[in-house]
XYZ file of C-alpha atoms in Angstrom:
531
model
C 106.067 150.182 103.546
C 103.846 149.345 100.481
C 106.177 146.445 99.593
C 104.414 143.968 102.029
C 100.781 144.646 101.295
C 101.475 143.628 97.899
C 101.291 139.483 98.496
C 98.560 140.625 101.042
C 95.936 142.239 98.992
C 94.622 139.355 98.071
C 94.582 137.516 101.294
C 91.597 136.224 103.274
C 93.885 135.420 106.390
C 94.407 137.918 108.567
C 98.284 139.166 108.894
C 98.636 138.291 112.228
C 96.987 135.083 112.343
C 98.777 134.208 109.010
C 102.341 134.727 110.900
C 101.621 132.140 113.538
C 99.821 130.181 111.283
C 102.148 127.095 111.734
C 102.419 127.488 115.060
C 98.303 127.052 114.896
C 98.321 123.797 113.491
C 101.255 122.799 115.891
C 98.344 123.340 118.659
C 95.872 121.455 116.025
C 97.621 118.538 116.097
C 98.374 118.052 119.756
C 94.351 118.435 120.274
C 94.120 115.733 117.642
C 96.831 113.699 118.990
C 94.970 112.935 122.049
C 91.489 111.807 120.625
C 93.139 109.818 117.764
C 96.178 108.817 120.280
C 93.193 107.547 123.244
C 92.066 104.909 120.502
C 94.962 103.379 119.874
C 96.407 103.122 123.721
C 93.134 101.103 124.724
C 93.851 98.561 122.070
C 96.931 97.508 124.239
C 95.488 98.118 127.379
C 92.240 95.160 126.695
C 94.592 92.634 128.062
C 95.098 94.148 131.395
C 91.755 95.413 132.600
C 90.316 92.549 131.162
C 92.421 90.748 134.022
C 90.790 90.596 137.637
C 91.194 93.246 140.420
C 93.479 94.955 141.593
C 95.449 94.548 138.340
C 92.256 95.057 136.239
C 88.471 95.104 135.930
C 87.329 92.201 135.444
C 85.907 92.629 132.253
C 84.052 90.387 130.180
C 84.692 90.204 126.306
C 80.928 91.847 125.586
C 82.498 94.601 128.547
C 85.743 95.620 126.941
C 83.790 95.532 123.414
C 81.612 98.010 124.985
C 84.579 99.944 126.113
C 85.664 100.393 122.789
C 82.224 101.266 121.451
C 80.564 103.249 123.559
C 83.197 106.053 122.266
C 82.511 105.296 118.744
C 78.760 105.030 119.059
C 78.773 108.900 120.702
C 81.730 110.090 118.517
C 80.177 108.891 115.454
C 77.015 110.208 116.143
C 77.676 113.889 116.960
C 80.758 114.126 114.445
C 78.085 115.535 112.079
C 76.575 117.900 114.772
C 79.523 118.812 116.303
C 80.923 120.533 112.911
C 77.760 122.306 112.516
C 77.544 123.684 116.083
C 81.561 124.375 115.267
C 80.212 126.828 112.034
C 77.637 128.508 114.066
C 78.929 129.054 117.488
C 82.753 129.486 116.990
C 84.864 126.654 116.220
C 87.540 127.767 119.285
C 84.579 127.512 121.531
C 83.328 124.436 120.372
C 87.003 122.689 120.492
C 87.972 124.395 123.978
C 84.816 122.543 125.630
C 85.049 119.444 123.784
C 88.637 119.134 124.985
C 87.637 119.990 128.959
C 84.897 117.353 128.543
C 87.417 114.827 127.162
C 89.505 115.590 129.549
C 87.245 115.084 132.795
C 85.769 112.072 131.488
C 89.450 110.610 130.534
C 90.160 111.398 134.692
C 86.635 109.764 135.302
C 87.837 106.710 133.540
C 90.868 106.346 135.083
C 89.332 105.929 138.188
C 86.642 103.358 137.414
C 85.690 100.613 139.237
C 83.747 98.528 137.412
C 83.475 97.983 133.680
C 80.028 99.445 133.555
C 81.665 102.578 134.763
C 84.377 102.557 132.104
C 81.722 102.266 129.584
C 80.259 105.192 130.785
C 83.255 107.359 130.984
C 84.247 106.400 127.777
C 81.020 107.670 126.308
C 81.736 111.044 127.911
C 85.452 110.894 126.210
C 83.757 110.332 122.628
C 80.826 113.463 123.431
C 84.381 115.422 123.919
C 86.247 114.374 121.179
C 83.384 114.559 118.696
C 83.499 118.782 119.728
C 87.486 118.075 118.563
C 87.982 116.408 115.374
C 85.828 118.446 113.562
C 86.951 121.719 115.137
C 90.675 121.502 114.407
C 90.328 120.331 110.210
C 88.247 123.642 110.026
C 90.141 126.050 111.993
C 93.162 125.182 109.756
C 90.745 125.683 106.779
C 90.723 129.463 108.308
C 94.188 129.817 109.012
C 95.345 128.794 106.313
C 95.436 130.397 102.209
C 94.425 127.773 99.909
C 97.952 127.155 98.275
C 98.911 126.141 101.618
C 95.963 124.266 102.660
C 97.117 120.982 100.964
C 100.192 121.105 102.303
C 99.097 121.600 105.956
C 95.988 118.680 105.446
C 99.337 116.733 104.548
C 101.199 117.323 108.276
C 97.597 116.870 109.775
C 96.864 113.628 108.075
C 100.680 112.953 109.547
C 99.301 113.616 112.805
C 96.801 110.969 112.693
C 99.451 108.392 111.826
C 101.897 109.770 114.181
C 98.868 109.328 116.688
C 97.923 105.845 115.881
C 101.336 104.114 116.447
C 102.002 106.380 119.047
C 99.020 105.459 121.547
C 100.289 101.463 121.699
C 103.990 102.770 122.088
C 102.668 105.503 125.201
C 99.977 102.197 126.101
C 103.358 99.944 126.566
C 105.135 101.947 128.651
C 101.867 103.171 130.953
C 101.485 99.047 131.397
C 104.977 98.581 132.552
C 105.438 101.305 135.139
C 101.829 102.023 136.323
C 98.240 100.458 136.605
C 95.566 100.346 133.797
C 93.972 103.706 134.209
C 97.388 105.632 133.593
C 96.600 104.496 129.888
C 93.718 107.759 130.332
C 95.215 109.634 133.139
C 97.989 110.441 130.464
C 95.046 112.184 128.506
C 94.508 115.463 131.679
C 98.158 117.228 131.271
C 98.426 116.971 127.744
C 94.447 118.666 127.541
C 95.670 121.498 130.697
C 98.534 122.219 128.284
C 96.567 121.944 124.739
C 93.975 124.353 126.271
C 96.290 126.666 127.486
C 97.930 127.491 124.207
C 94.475 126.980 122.412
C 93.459 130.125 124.535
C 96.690 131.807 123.968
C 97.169 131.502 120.128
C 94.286 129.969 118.363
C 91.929 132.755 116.558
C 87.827 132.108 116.537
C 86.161 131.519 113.502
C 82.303 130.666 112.604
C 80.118 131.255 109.943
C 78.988 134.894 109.417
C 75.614 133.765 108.020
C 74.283 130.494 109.701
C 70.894 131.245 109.078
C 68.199 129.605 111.077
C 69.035 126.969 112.996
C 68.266 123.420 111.024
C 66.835 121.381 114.356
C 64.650 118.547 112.738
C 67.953 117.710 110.183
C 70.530 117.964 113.075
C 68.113 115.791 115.199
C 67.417 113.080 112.351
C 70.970 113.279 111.751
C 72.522 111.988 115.400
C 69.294 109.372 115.164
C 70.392 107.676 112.315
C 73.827 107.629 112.616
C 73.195 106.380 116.250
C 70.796 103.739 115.133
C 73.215 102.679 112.059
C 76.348 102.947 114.081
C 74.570 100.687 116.962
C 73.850 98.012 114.364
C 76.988 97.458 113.170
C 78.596 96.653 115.831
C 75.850 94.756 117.505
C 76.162 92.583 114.154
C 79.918 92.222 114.893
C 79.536 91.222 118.505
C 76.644 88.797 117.056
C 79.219 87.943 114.535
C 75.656 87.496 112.368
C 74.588 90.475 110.149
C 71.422 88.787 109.662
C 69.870 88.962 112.870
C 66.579 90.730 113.088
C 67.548 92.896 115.851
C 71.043 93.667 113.873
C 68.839 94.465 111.050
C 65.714 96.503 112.564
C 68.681 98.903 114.354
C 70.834 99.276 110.850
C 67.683 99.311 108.392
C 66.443 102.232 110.810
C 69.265 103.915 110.891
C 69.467 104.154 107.261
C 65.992 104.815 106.777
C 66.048 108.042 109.034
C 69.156 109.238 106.935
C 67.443 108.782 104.381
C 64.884 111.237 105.608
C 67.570 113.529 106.539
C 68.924 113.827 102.790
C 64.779 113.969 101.508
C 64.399 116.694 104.412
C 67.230 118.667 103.795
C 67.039 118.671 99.919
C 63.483 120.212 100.909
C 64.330 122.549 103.935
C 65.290 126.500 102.793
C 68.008 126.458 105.543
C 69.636 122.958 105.537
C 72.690 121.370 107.646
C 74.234 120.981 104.571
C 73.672 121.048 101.034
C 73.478 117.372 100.208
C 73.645 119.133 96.210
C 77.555 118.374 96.932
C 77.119 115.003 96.649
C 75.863 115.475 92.791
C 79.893 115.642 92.170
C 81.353 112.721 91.632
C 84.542 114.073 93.003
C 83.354 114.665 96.222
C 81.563 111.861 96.589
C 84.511 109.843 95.356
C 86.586 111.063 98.079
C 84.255 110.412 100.651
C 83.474 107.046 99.360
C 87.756 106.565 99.675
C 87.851 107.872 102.742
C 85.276 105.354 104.218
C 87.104 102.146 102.318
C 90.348 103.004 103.608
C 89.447 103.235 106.877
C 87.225 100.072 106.714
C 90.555 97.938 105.770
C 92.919 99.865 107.837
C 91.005 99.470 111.577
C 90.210 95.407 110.591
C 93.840 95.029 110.196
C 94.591 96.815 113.463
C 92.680 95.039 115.261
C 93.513 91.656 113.932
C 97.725 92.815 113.921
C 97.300 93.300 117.997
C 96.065 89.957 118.639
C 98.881 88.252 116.077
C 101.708 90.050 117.429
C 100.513 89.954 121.350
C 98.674 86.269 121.374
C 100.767 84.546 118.340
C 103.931 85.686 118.368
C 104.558 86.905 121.932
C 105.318 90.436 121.901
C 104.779 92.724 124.924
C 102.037 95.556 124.911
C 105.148 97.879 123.971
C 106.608 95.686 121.753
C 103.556 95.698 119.898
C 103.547 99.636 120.112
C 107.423 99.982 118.908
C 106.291 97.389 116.011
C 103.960 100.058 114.721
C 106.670 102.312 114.590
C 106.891 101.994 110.163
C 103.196 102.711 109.774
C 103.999 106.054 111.599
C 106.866 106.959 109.906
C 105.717 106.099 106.484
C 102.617 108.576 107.181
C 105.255 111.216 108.574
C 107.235 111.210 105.648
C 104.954 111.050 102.760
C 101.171 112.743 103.928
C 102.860 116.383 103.454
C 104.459 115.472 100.375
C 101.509 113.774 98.639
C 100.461 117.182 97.184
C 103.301 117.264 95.535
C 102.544 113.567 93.752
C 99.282 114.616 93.056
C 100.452 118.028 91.593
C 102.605 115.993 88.767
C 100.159 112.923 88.502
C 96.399 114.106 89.859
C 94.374 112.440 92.749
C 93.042 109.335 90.330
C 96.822 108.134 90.329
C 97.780 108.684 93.895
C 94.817 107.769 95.509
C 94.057 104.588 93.510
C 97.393 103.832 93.704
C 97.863 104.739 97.812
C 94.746 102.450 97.484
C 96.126 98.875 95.383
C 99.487 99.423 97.523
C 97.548 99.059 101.166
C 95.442 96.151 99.061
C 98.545 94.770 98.603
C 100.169 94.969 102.042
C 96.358 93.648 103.413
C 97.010 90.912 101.648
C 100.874 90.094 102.433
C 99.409 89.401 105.560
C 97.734 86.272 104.451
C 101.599 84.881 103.830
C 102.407 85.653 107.823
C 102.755 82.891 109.587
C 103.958 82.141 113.652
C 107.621 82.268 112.403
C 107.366 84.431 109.726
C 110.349 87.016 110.070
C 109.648 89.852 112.042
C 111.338 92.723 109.509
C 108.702 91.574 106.909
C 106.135 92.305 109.066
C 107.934 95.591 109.499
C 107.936 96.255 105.846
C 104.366 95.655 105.199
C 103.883 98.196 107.682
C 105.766 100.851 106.243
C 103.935 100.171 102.897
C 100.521 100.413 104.492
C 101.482 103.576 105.977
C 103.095 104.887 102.642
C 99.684 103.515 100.775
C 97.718 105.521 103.339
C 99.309 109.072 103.147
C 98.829 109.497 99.339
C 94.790 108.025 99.909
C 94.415 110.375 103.945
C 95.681 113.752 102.348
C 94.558 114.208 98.574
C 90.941 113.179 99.806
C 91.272 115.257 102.466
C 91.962 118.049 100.241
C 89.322 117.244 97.475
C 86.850 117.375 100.698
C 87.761 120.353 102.116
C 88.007 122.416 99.219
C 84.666 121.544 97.928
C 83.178 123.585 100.147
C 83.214 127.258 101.111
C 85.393 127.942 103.771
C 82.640 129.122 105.709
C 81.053 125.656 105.772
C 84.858 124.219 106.849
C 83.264 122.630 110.238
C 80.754 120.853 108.446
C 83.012 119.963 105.861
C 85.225 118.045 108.105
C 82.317 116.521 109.947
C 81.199 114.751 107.151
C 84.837 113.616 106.414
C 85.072 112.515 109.723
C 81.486 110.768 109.970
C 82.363 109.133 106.747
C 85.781 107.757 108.733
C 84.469 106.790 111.804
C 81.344 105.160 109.948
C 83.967 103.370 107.585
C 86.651 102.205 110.282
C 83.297 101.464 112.798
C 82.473 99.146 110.141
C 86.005 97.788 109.243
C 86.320 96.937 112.866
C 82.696 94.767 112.882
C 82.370 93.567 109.301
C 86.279 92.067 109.510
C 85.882 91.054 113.546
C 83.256 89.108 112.458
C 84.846 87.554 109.726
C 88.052 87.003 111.390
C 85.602 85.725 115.089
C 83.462 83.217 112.514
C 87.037 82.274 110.838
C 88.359 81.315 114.297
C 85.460 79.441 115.906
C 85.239 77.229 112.890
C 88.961 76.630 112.785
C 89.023 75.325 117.016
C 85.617 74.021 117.558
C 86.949 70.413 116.360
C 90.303 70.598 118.920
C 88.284 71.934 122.067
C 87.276 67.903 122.976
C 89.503 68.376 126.209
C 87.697 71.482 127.030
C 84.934 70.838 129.933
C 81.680 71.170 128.116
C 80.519 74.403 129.746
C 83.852 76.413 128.276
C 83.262 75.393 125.362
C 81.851 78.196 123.980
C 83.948 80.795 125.772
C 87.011 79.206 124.511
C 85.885 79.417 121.029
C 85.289 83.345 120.991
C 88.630 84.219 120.462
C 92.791 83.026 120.395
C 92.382 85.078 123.886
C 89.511 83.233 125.447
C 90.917 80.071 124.276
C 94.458 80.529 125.732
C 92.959 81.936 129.013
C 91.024 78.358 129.394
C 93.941 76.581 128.692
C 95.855 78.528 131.269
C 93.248 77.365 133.671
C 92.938 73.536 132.547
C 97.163 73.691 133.447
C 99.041 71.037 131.992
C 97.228 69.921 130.044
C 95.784 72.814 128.505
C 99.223 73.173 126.676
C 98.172 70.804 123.772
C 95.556 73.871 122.749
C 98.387 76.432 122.166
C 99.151 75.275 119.110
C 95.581 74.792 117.448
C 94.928 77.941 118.891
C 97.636 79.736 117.053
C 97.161 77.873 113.616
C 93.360 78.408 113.293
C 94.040 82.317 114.125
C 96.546 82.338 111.556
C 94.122 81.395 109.228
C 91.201 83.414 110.216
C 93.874 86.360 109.951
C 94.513 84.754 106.448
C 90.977 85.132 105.137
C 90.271 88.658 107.354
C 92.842 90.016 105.723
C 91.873 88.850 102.132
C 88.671 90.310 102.813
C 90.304 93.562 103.633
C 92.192 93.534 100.695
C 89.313 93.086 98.676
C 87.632 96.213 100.076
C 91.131 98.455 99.912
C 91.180 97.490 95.848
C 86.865 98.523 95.594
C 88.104 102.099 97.007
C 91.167 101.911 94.179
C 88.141 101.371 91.415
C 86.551 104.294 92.711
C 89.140 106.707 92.904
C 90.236 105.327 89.502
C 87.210 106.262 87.984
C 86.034 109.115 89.430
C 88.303 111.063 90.605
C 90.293 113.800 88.846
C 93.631 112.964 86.728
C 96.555 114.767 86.094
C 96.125 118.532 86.316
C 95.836 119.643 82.491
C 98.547 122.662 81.504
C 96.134 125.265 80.908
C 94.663 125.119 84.690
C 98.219 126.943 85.579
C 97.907 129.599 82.853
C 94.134 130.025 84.248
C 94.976 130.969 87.554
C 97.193 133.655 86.957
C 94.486 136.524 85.939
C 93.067 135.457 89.884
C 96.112 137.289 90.851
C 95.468 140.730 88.706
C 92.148 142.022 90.483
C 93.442 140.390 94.012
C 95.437 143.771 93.967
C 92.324 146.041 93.833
């Protein structure tokens, strides 16, 4: 009977939860398949609602940009809040309502009927999944003993990849059978069932001491990420980062975080001890975190359009194409640990880091008949890249701070993400949107003067007025295809160029290979653990 409390003693899990521990994160990562998963499917899905009714919406290229945003903006802006309600109330609670709030707004959605609608259900979807992301990092933080921790951030970081090529593949196949709104119908079962064994298995956690309750820092928080979020992609739908209103909205958004650190350096019961930033570490990680996203969503979006507008693949296609990136993050997030065990997080994150620079810019050699399998290849590196950069940041994050503070741990490393890929998606849209107008504007003479403009916005816009012109609207297909070939070219160069500043960073600041004596140190941990 005394045998088993032996490797317990020391444990800060309880017994029971730490037998269905796995079974936990199982539930984890079907909550997080859904919000990650929901991003992904609408990329597919632009095409259609974008058509008129009954087959779509209607909606205008500012209206499905909107779409999109509208769940950053929210997401991005409570991420931060979210994880610190998480800590204080419960972080079941917090994740059971931001799934039921996901979930009505994704049945709200599917029944729109105009694009200001969808908008507007969409920013009820990213209020939900903001409650989410947070929530299921920092459960697993409790569920889990720290020797295990890295290994299950590993299958969650899997989870997001799994999620990412998943949501075109599940987008495809909605397309084919049913009409647009399936594409967030799909989202109500999947949250009935993820609820149900939320309730059933998943065990509450918060922080036992809170303290008072920071309001000014949690309120200048969601105002300046708000504010900075808002600017950036108003400066990509400008596709000008210089205009005053782009840079009133951004330069106030930063200013008021910039209050928030002052205020909470000050304040003698803060959101968050912005002291953690002091380690280079951390703030290396972070800094990683942001990068990789920033190169990894710009390349999404561009790879849609250049599979889709260039080379002719189907919605599902497109989602079965993705297939690599998923499979490469399946295989090697859990067993990055293990590389950073033998060779320390400067190694495998700069390295996850030059390898994604690398496949960023192979995509500068695609062309319209460029063999498909290469494309597949580049994929599966990029995926590969990202699992040894997604999991040993993760870890360096997480671990940083006390377990108590695991909600607003993740929040950051979420904010930081969302922030990062919100900006990926603007900065490189509106390199790859400038690219493309200044590679057509001198072939759209047979263009009626009034579409000009529209027909320069995008390979889209300029193949849907070509459609209309008819005949002789073919002769635009090919200029169309060549200068957003090149604007991929130099997006993706860009990218790049990012993806190898993150690999400088983690180079130099981030920890090496684990020296000897940091194994011999951890044994005496083990002698009063059995006090």
């Amino acid at each position: 009977m005394t045998t088993p409390a032996v490797p317990t003693a020391g444990r800060r899990v309880p017994e029971a939860v730490h037998r269905r521990r796995w079974a936990i994160l199982g539930v984890l990562m079907l909550s997080l398949l859904i919000v990650v998963l929901d991003n992904s499917i609408l990329n597919v899905a632009i095409k259609t609602i974008s058509t008129p009714a009954p087959t779509g919406l209607g909606a205008t290229q500012s209206e499905l940009e909107w779409a999109i945003n509208a769940y950053t903006l929210v997401f991005a802006g409570l991420l931060f809040t979210a994880g610190l309600l998480g800590d204080r109330l419960g972080r079941k609670k917090t994740l059971l309502s931001g799934l039921v709030v996901f979930g009505v707004g994704s049945a709200l959605a599917a029944e729109s009927g105009s694009p200001v609608q969808l908008i507007a259900f969409r920013a009820v979807m990213g209020l939900g999944a903001a409650f989410v992301m947070p929530a299921t990092l920092a459960i697993l933080m409790n569920v889990f003993e720290r020797d295990e921790q890295p290994k299950a951030i590993g299958i969650w970081s899997g989870g997001v990849g799994i999620a990412l090529a998943l949501g075109p593949i599940t987008g495809g196949v909605l397309l084919d059978h049913f009409w647009w709104g399936s594409v967030f119908l799909i989202n109500v079962p999947v949250v009935i069932v993820a609820v149900a064994l939320m309730v059933w298995l998943v065990p509450d956690s918060r922080d036992p001491s809170p303290g008072r309750v920071d309001a000014i820092g949690v309120l200048l928080s969601v105002v300046g990420l708000v504010l900075l979020v808002y600017g950036i992609i108003k400066g990509g739908q400008l596709a000008d980062f210089t205009d005053p209103a782009v840079l009133a909205t951004a330069g106030a958004g930063l200013a008021v975080l910039v209050v928030f650190v002052v205020f909470e350096k000050r304040s003698d019961h803060p959101s968050i001890d912005v002291t953690y930033f002091k380690s280079k570490v951390f703030s290396a990680a972070m800094v990683a975190i942001a990068l990789v996203f920033f190169a990894l969503m710009g390349v999404t979006f561009f790879s849609v359009f250049y599979t889709q507008s260039v080379r002719g693949y189907s919605p599902l296609q497109t989602g079965l194409l993705m297939l690599p990136l998923a499979a490469a993050q399946l295989v090697f997030a859990p067993r990055a640990r293990l590389v950073v065990a033998r060779f320390g997080n400067k190694v495998t994150t700069g390295g996850g880091l030059v390898l994604l620079a690398g496949m960023l810019a192979a995509f500068a050699t695609l062309d319209a008949d460029t063999p498909i399998w290469l494309l597949e290849v580049i994929f599966f590196l990029m995926g590969t890249g990202m699992a040894h950069v997604m999991t040993p940041t993760a870890v360096v994050v997480m671990q940083a701070l006390p377990r108590e503070k695991a909600g607003s741990a993740s929040a950051l490393s979420n904010t930081f993400r969302q922030v990062g890929g919100a900006l990926g998606i603007a900065v490189l849209g509106s390199v790859l949107s400038t690219a493309y107008r200044n590679g057509i504007e001198g072939k759209l003479g047979l263009v009626p003067a009034g579409l000009r403009h529209t027909a320069g916005e995008s390979i889209e816009a300029t193949l849907g007025v070509a459609q209309q012109l008819g005949a002789p609207g073919r002769a635009l297909v090919t200029p169309a295809n060549d200068a957003f070939l090149h604007a991929m070219h130099v997006t993706a160069l860009c990218g790049a160029g990012v993806a190898l500043l993150g690999a400088l960073v983690a180079i130099l600041f981030l920890p090496g290979r684990p020296a000897p004596r940091q194994e011999s140190e951890e044994k005496p941990e083990l002698v009063p653990a059995d006090h």
